[in-house]
Each structure stands twice: as structure tokens, then as C-alpha cells.
mmCIF file of C-alpha atoms in Angstrom:
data_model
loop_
_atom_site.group_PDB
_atom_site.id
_atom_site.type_symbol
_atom_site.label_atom_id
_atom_site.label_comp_id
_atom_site.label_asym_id
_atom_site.label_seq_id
_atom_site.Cartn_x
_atom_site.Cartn_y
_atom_site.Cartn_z
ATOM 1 C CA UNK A 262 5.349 -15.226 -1.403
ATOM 2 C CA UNK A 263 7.676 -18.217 -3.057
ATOM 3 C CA UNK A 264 9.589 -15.687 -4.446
ATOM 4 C CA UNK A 265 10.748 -14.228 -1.240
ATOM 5 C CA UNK A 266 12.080 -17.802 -0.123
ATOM 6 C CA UNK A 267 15.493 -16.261 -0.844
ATOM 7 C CA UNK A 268 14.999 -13.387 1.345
ATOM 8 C CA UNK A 269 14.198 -14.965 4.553
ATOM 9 C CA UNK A 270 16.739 -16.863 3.965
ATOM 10 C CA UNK A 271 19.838 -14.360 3.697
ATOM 11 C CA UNK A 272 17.553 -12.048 6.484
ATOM 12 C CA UNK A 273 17.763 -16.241 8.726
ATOM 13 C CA UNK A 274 21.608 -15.813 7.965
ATOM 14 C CA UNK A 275 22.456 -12.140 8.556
ATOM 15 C CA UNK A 276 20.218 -12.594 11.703
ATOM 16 C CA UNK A 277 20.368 -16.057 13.346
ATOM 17 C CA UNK A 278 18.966 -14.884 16.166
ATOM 18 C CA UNK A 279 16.172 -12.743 15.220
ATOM 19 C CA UNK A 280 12.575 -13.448 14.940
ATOM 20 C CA UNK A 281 10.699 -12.957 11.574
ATOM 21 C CA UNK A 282 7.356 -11.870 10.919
ATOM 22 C CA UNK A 283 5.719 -12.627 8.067
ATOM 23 C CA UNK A 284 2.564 -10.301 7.152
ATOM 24 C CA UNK A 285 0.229 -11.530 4.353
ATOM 25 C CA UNK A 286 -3.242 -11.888 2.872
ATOM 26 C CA UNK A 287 -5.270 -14.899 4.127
ATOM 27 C CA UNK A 288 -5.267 -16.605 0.861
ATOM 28 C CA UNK A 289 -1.625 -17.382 0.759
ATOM 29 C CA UNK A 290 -1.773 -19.256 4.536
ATOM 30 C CA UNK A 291 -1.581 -23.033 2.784
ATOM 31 C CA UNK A 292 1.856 -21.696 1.323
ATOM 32 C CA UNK A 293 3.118 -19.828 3.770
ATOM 33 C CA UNK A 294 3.626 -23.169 5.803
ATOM 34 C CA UNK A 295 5.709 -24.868 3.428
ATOM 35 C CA UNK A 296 8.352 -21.678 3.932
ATOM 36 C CA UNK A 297 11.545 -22.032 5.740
ATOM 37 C CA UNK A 298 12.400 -19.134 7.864
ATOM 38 C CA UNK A 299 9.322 -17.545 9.745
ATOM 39 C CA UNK A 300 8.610 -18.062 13.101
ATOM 40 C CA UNK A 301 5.442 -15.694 13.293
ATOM 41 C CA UNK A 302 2.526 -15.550 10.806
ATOM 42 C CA UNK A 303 0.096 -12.805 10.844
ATOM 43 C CA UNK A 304 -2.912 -13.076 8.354
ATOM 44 C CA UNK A 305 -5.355 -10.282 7.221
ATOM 45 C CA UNK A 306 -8.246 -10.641 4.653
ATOM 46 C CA UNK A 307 -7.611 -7.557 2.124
ATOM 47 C CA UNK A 308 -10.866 -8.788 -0.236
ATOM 48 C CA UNK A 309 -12.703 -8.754 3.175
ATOM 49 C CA UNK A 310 -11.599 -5.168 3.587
ATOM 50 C CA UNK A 311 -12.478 -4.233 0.052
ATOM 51 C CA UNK A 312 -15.550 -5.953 -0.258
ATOM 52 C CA UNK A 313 -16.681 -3.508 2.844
ATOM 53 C CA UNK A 314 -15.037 -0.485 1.268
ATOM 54 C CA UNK A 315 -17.643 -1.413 -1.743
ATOM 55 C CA UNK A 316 -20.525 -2.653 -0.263
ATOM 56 C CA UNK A 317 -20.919 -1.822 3.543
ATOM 57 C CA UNK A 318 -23.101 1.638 4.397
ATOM 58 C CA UNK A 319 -21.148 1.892 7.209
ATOM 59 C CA UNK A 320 -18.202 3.838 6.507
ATOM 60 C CA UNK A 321 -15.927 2.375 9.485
ATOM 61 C CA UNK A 322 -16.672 -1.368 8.500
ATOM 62 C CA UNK A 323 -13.829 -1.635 6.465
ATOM 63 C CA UNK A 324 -11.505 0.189 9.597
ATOM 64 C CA UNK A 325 -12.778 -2.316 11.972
ATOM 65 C CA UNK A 326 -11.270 -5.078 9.443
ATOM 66 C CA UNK A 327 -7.795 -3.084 9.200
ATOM 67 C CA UNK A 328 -8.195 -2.158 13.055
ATOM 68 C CA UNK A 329 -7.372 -6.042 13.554
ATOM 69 C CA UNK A 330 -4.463 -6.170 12.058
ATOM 70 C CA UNK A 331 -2.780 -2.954 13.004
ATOM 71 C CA UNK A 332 -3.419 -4.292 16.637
ATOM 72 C CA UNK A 333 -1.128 -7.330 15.942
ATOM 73 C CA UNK A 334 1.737 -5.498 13.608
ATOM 74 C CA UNK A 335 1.821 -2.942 16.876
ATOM 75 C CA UNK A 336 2.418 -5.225 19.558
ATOM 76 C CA UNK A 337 5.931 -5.955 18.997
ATOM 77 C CA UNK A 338 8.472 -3.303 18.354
ATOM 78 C CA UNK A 339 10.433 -4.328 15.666
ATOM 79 C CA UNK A 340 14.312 -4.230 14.179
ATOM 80 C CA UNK A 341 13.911 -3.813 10.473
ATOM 81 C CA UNK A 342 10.549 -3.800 8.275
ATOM 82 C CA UNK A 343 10.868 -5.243 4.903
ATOM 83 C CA UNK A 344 7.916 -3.999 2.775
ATOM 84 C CA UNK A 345 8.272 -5.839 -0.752
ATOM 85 C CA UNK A 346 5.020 -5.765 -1.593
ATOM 86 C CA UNK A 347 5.083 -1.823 -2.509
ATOM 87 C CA UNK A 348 1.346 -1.518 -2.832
ATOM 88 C CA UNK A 349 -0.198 1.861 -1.498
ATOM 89 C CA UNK A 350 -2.122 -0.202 1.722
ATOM 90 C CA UNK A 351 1.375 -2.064 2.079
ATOM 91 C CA UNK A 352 3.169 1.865 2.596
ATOM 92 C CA UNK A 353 0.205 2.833 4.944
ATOM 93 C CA UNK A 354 0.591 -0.539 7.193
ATOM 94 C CA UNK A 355 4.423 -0.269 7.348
ATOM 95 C CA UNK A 356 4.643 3.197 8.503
ATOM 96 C CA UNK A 357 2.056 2.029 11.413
ATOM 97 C CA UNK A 358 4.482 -0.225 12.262
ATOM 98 C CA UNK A 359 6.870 0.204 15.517
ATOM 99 C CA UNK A 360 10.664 -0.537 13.490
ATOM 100 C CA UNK A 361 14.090 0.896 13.847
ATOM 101 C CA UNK A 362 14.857 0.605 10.241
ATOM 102 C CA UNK A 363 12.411 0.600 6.879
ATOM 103 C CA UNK A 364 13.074 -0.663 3.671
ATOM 104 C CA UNK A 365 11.128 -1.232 1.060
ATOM 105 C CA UNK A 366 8.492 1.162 0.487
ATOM 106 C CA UNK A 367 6.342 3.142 3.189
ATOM 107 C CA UNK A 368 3.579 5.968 3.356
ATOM 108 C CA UNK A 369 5.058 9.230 4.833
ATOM 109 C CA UNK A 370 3.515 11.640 7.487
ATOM 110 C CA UNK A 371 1.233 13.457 4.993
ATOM 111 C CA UNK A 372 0.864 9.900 3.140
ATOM 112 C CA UNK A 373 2.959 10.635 0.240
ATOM 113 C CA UNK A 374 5.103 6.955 -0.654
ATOM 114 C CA UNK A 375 8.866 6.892 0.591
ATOM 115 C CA UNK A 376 11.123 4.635 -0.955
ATOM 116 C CA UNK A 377 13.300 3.510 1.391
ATOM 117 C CA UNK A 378 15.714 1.427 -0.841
ATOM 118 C CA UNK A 379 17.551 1.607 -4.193
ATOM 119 C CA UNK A 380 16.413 -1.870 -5.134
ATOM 120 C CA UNK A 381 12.561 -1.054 -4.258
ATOM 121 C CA UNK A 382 13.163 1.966 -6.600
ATOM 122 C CA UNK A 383 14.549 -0.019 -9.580
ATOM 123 C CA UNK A 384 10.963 -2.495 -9.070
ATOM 124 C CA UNK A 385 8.796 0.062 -9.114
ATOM 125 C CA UNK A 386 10.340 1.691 -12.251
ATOM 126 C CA UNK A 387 9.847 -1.229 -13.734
ATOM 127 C CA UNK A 388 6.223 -2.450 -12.189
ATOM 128 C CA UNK A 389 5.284 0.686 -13.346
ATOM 129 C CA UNK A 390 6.765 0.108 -17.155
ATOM 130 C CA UNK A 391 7.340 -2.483 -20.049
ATOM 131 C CA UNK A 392 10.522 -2.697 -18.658
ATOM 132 C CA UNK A 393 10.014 -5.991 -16.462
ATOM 133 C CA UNK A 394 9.993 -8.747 -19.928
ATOM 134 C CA UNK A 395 13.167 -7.304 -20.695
ATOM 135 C CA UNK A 396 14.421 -7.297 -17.389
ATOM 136 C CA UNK A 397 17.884 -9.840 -16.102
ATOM 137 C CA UNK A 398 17.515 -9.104 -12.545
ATOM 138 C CA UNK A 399 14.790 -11.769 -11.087
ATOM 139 C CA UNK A 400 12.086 -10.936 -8.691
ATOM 140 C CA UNK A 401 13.760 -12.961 -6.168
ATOM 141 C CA UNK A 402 17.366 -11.189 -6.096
ATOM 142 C CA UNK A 403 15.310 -7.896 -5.532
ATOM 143 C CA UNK A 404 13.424 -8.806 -2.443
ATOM 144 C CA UNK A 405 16.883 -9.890 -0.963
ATOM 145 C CA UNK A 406 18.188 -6.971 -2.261
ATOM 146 C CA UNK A 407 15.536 -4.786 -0.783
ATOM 147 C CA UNK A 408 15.749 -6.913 2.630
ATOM 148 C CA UNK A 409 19.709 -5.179 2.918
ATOM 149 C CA UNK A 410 21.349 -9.004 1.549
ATOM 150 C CA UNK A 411 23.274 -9.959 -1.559
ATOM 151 C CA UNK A 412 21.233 -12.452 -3.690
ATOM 152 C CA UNK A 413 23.162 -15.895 -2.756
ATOM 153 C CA UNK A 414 21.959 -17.131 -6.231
ATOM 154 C CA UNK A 415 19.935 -20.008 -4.280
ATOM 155 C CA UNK A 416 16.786 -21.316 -5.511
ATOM 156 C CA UNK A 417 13.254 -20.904 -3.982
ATOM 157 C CA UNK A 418 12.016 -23.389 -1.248
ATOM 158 C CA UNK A 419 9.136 -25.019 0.208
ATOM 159 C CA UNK A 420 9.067 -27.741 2.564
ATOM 160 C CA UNK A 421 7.283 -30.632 3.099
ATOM 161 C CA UNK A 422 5.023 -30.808 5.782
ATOM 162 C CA UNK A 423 3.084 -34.259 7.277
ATOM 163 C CA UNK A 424 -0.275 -32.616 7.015
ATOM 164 C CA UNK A 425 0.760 -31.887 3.212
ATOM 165 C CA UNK A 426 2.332 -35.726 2.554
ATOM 166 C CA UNK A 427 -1.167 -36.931 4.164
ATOM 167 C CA UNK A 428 -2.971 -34.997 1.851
ATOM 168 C CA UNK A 429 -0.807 -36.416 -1.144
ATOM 169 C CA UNK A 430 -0.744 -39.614 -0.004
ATOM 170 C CA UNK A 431 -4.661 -39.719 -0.021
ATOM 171 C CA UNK A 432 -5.422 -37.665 -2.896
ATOM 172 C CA UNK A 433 -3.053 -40.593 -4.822
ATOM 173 C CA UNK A 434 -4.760 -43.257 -3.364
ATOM 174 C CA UNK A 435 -8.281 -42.083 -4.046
ATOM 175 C CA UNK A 436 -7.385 -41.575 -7.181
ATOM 176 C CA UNK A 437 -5.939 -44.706 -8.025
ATOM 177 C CA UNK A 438 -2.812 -42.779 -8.443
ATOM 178 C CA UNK A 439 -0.825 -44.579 -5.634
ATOM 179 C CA UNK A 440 1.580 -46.890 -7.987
ATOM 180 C CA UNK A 441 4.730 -46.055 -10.007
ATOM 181 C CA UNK A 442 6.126 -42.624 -10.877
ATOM 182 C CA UNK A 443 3.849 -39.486 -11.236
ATOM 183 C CA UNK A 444 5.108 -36.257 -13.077
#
């Protein structure tokens, strides 16, 4: 999700106005705070949702966990999906999703992946190869890329937050880490 700092920022610039969504597993909440650039979150467990795939006799457990989030990512109709995380439950969820414009990757009528942009094409030839070690064009430039924008060259960003100095500031202290310069 660091990686696609870049991207909400050129989608912040070609769209002042807009508001993002951001769609991601749980796990990646703490960092999704630090971001610049999203004014909605919306979280979903996927190891919930697999662990009831695995282990729950009831076949529709694992629905009711997806029915949750498909309720939220349908409630708002929405300008342009970006789907950079090209996984096969990524396609599905993005072609549930109520949007003018795709790009990215997304599951067809019959469930068969589109690929909805020429930069989402070149990463999975290369997920899907040796060719990523070898490879001059960074993660980063291809989600902007794949979000319709021109890689700016920019690094990635987080921001501080107070909750995170507190933390810091605490952690140091406790630690007897509080004095001089800490790399």
C-alpha cells in the first residue's frame, strides 16, 4: 500500500475535487493512516474469509464475510475504479463495483479476468515471470500508470500522525531511548 503513495497522489491532482476510496485488507489499517490522499477507508478481513473457506461446514460462512464488504463498495456509485492489486478476488470485487470507468484488472460476466489497462498488462507479464529482477520500471510508476497518470518521479509518503509521535515518544522513553540521535 506504500507503494501506491504516488498514485493517490497524481489521482489528488488530476482530481482535486474527487473523493477517494481506499479498499484493503484489515492488516494494513495502522499504515493506511499515515497516507496522504484518502478520504474514505474501507477494511475487509481476507484471512477471515479464507480461514472459513477452509474450515467452516457451512458453505455460505465465508459469503456472509464477503457479503459485508460488497455492501459498502455498493453504496456509492463511483467515477473510476483503480484495481492494482490484480488478484483473482480483487477482479471479482471490482466488477461488483458501481464505476463509470475500470482500470486495472476486473472479472468479466462469465468471470474470465479483463485487463483493463496496458500498464496492468505489462505487471502481470511480469508477476507472472522472472521478468520483475530485471525489470527498470518500479512498482510505483505502474500503479500511477494504471490509475490513467504519468509517474511524477516523486517519492513514497507517509505522514506523521499524533497518535503515532505518542507512541514513539513512549516507546523511547520506556526504553531509555529518549536522549540524543537514534538511527
Amino acid at each position: 500500500h506504500i507503494q501506491s503513495t504516488p498514485l493517490l497522489r497524481d489521482l489528488r491532482s488530476r482530481h482535486p475535487g474527487a473523493r477517494i476510496t481506499m479498499v484493503a485488507e484489515r492488516r494494513f489499517a495502522d499504515v493506511l493512516q499515515l497516507m496522504g490522499g484518502i478520504d474514505r477507508i474501507i477494511l475487509y478481513d481476507n484471512r477471515e474469509t479464507a480461514w472459513r473457506v477452509a474450515m467452516e461446514d457451512d458453505p455460505l460462512a465465508a459469503y456472509a464475510c464477503l457479503e459485508r464488504l460488497v455492501r459498502q463498495l455498493e453504496d456509492t456509485r463511483y467515477d473510476l475504479v483503480v484495481n492494482i492489486t490484480l488478484s483473482r478476488l480483487s477482479d471479482f470485487l471490482t466488477s461488483l463495483v458501481p464505476a463509470e470507468r475500470v482500470s486495472g484488472t476486473i472479472a468479466g460476466e462469465r468471470g474470465a479476468r479483463r485487463v483493463e489497462s496496458d500498464w496492468a498488462a505489462y505487471l502481470l507479464s511480469t508477476l507472472n515471470g522472472d521478468n520483475r529482477r530485471f525489470n527498470r520500471i518500479n512498482l510505483v510508476d505502474v500503479f500511477t500508470g494504471i490509475g490513467g497518470g504519468r509517474p511524477d518521479g516523486g517519492p513514497v509518503e507517509l505522514f506523521e500522525t499524533a497518535h503515532g509521535r505518542a507512541f514513539a515518544d513512549r516507546f523511547l522513553a520506556d526504553h531509555g531511548l529518549d536522549a540524543g540521535r537514534l538511527v
